[in-house]
Amino acid sequence: DVQMTQSPSSLSASVGDRVTITCRASQDIRDYLGWFQQVPGKAPKRLISPASILQSGVPSRFSGSGSGTEFTLTISSLQPEDFATYYCLHHDSYPLTFGGGTKVEIK
Amino acid sequence: EVQLVQSGAELKKPGESLKISCTVSGYSFTNYWIAWVRQVPGKGLEWMGVIYPGDSNTRYSPSFQGQVTMSADKSTTTAYLQWSSLKASDTAIYYCARHDVHQRPGEYWGQGTLVTVSS
């Protein structure tokens, strides 16, 4: 099974900061990776899938990159509504697996 | 408009059975995979498995194989997740989520169902 290692597990940042979150896969998953945002008390929301394709309606400050085993989610200028937990999810083969999550908190 | 509406919160005792639902509308139920995702309170997301309502083909995560059963009813456009004997460790929020047309997961999500198992 593919294991997804996400880092960091949490970070503190200020409004306007550039934020980068990384997911590493235990084997080559091509670009079969999505990024999700979860605000407390709400269902997750897909931001990017596959690795670099922004979901319709998602602000352009979000971007994704990577292929193979290393992937990155970047928020170019953090906004107040971006404080949330972010997860990666691979869909290269069964079983799918999530990364452990990155909680983005206000500094 | 695509919608996935899940059944309400449940409070059950250990050993009891349970079936929760995810009723969809706004698209062709039989043509898209639906996944189930678990979230223990305060913890991360866990992919449990997926079902294709068109033929009820299912794929389970090894962690959940034999612990839950996924099913789908085409007549009511509803997907189900069921347990035959609940444990306290099944306490969690359960989400259903539809794949997209390219079979990529999580395009649309239900609102979640909180299942609490306590004696």
Coordinates of C-alpha atoms in Angstrom, one line a residue:
Chain A
D1 CA 0.0 0.0 0.0
V2 CA 1.1 3.6 -0.7
Q3 CA 1.9 5.6 2.4
M4 CA 1.6 9.4 2.3
T5 CA 3.9 11.4 4.6
Q6 CA 2.7 15.0 5.0
S7 CA 4.8 17.8 6.5
P8 CA 4.7 19.9 8.6
S9 CA 1.9 18.6 10.8
S10 CA 1.2 22.2 11.8
L11 CA 2.5 25.7 11.1
S12 CA 1.8 29.2 12.3
A13 CA 1.7 31.9 9.7
S14 CA 0.5 35.5 9.3
V15 CA -2.0 36.9 6.8
G16 CA -0.1 37.6 3.6
D17 CA 2.6 34.9 4.2
R18 CA 3.5 32.3 1.6
V19 CA 2.9 28.8 2.9
T20 CA 4.2 25.5 1.5
I21 CA 3.0 22.0 2.5
T22 CA 4.6 18.8 1.3
C23 CA 3.4 15.3 0.7
R24 CA 5.7 12.4 0.0
A25 CA 4.5 9.1 -1.4
S26 CA 6.2 5.8 -0.5
Q27 CA 6.2 4.9 -4.2
D28 CA 5.6 6.5 -7.6
I29 CA 2.0 7.7 -7.9
R30 CA 2.4 9.7 -11.1
D31 CA 0.3 12.8 -10.6
Y32 CA -2.6 11.0 -9.0
L33 CA -2.8 13.2 -6.0
G34 CA -5.4 15.7 -4.6
W35 CA -5.3 18.4 -2.0
F36 CA -8.2 19.1 0.4
Q37 CA -9.0 21.9 2.8
Q38 CA -11.1 21.2 6.0
V39 CA -12.4 24.0 8.2
P40 CA -13.4 22.9 11.7
G41 CA -16.9 21.4 11.8
K42 CA -17.2 21.2 8.0
A43 CA -16.7 18.5 5.4
P44 CA -13.4 18.6 3.4
K45 CA -13.3 20.6 0.2
R46 CA -11.2 19.6 -2.8
L47 CA -8.8 22.3 -3.9
I48 CA -6.6 20.6 -6.5
S49 CA -6.8 17.3 -8.4
P50 CA -4.8 15.9 -10.0
A51 CA -1.5 17.3 -8.6
S52 CA -1.5 20.7 -10.3
I53 CA -5.1 21.3 -11.5
L54 CA -7.1 23.8 -9.5
Q55 CA -10.7 23.0 -8.9
S56 CA -13.2 25.4 -10.4
G57 CA -13.9 28.3 -8.0
V58 CA -10.8 27.8 -5.9
P59 CA -8.8 31.1 -5.6
S60 CA -5.6 31.3 -7.7
R61 CA -3.5 31.9 -4.6
F62 CA -3.6 28.1 -4.2
S63 CA -1.3 26.0 -6.4
G64 CA -0.1 22.5 -6.5
S65 CA 3.0 20.9 -8.1
G66 CA 4.9 17.7 -8.2
S67 CA 4.8 14.2 -9.6
G68 CA 6.1 10.8 -8.8
T69 CA 6.8 10.8 -5.0
E70 CA 7.0 14.5 -4.0
F71 CA 4.2 17.0 -4.1
T72 CA 3.6 20.5 -2.9
L73 CA 0.6 22.7 -2.0
T74 CA 1.5 26.4 -2.0
I75 CA -0.7 29.3 -0.8
S76 CA 0.9 32.4 -2.2
S77 CA -0.6 34.9 0.2
L78 CA -2.4 33.5 3.1
Q79 CA -5.9 34.9 3.8
P80 CA -8.0 34.8 7.0
E81 CA -10.3 32.2 5.5
D82 CA -7.3 29.9 4.7
F83 CA -6.7 29.0 8.3
A84 CA -7.7 25.3 8.2
T85 CA -6.3 21.8 8.0
Y86 CA -5.0 20.6 4.7
Y87 CA -4.8 17.0 3.5
C88 CA -3.3 15.2 0.5
L89 CA -4.9 12.1 -0.9
H90 CA -3.4 9.7 -3.5
H91 CA -5.6 7.9 -5.9
D92 CA -3.0 5.9 -7.9
S93 CA -4.1 2.5 -6.6
Y94 CA -6.3 0.9 -4.0
P95 CA -6.3 1.5 -1.1
L96 CA -6.3 5.2 -1.4
T97 CA -4.6 6.9 1.6
F98 CA -4.6 10.4 3.1
G99 CA -1.6 12.2 4.4
G100 CA -1.7 13.0 8.1
G101 CA -2.8 16.6 7.7
T102 CA -1.3 20.0 8.2
K103 CA -3.0 22.5 10.5
V104 CA -2.4 26.1 9.4
E105 CA -2.9 28.4 12.4
I106 CA -2.7 32.1 12.9
K107 CA 0.6 33.5 14.2
Chain B
E1 CA -27.0 20.8 -8.4
V2 CA -25.2 17.8 -7.1
Q3 CA -26.0 17.0 -3.5
L4 CA -25.1 14.3 -1.1
V5 CA -27.2 14.3 2.1
Q6 CA -26.3 12.0 4.9
S7 CA -28.5 10.6 7.7
G8 CA -28.5 12.1 11.2
A9 CA -26.3 11.6 14.2
E10 CA -26.5 8.2 15.9
L11 CA -25.9 7.2 19.5
K12 CA -25.5 3.4 19.9
K13 CA -24.2 0.9 22.4
P14 CA -21.3 -1.5 21.8
G15 CA -22.5 -4.6 20.0
E16 CA -25.4 -3.0 18.3
S17 CA -25.8 -2.8 14.5
L18 CA -26.1 0.3 12.5
K19 CA -26.7 1.4 8.9
I20 CA -26.0 5.1 7.9
S21 CA -27.0 6.5 4.5
C22 CA -25.9 9.0 1.9
T23 CA -28.7 10.0 -0.5
V24 CA -27.6 11.7 -3.7
S25 CA -29.3 14.0 -6.2
G26 CA -28.5 16.1 -9.2
Y27 CA -26.5 13.5 -11.2
S28 CA -26.7 9.9 -12.4
F29 CA -26.2 7.8 -9.3
T30 CA -25.0 4.7 -11.1
N31 CA -22.2 6.4 -13.0
Y32 CA -19.9 7.7 -10.3
W33 CA -17.9 6.0 -7.5
I34 CA -18.8 7.0 -3.9
A35 CA -16.3 6.7 -1.1
W36 CA -16.6 6.6 2.6
V37 CA -14.2 8.5 4.9
R38 CA -13.8 8.3 8.6
Q39 CA -12.7 11.0 10.9
V40 CA -12.2 10.3 14.6
P41 CA -12.9 13.5 16.6
G42 CA -9.7 15.6 16.6
K43 CA -7.9 13.3 14.2
G44 CA -7.2 13.1 10.5
L45 CA -9.1 11.7 7.5
E46 CA -9.1 7.9 6.8
W47 CA -10.2 6.4 3.5
M48 CA -12.4 3.4 4.2
G49 CA -13.4 2.2 0.8
V50 CA -15.5 2.9 -2.3
I51 CA -18.5 1.6 -4.1
Y52 CA -19.7 1.9 -7.7
P53 CA -23.5 2.0 -7.5
G54 CA -23.9 0.9 -11.1
D55 CA -22.8 -2.7 -10.3
S56 CA -22.1 -2.5 -6.5
N57 CA -18.4 -3.2 -7.1
T58 CA -16.6 -2.3 -3.9
R59 CA -13.0 -1.8 -2.8
Y60 CA -12.2 -1.7 0.9
S61 CA -9.2 -0.4 2.7
P62 CA -7.5 -3.3 4.5
S63 CA -8.0 -1.4 7.7
F64 CA -11.8 -1.6 7.3
Q65 CA -12.2 -4.9 5.3
G66 CA -14.5 -7.2 7.3
Q67 CA -15.4 -4.4 9.7
V68 CA -18.0 -2.6 7.6
T69 CA -20.2 -3.2 4.6
M70 CA -20.8 -0.8 1.8
S71 CA -23.9 -1.1 -0.4
A72 CA -26.0 1.0 -2.7
D73 CA -29.7 1.1 -3.7
K74 CA -30.3 2.4 -7.2
S75 CA -34.1 2.8 -6.6
T76 CA -33.5 5.4 -3.9
T77 CA -30.1 6.7 -5.1
T78 CA -28.7 6.0 -1.7
A79 CA -25.4 4.6 -0.6
Y80 CA -25.1 2.9 2.8
L81 CA -22.4 2.1 5.3
Q82 CA -23.2 -0.5 7.9
W83 CA -21.8 -2.3 10.9
S84 CA -23.0 -5.6 12.4
S85 CA -21.5 -5.1 15.8
L86 CA -20.3 -1.6 16.8
K87 CA -17.3 -0.9 19.1
A88 CA -16.4 2.2 21.0
S89 CA -13.5 2.7 18.6
D90 CA -16.1 3.2 15.8
T91 CA -17.0 6.6 17.3
A92 CA -16.3 9.1 14.5
I93 CA -17.7 11.3 11.9
Y94 CA -18.3 9.4 8.6
Y95 CA -18.4 11.2 5.3
C96 CA -19.5 10.1 1.9
A97 CA -17.8 11.7 -1.1
R98 CA -18.4 11.3 -4.8
H99 CA -15.6 10.8 -7.3
D100 CA -15.5 13.0 -10.5
V101 CA -16.0 11.9 -14.1
H102 CA -12.3 11.1 -14.3
Q103 CA -12.6 8.8 -11.2
R104 CA -10.7 11.3 -9.1
P105 CA -12.0 11.2 -5.4
G106 CA -13.7 13.8 -3.4
E107 CA -15.3 16.2 -5.8
Y108 CA -18.5 16.4 -3.8
W109 CA -19.0 15.6 -0.1
G110 CA -21.9 14.9 2.2
Q111 CA -22.2 16.8 5.5
G112 CA -21.0 13.9 7.6
T113 CA -22.8 11.6 10.1
L114 CA -21.6 11.5 13.7
V115 CA -21.7 8.0 15.2
T116 CA -21.2 7.8 18.9
V117 CA -20.8 4.3 20.4
S118 CA -20.9 4.3 24.2
S119 CA -22.3 2.1 26.9

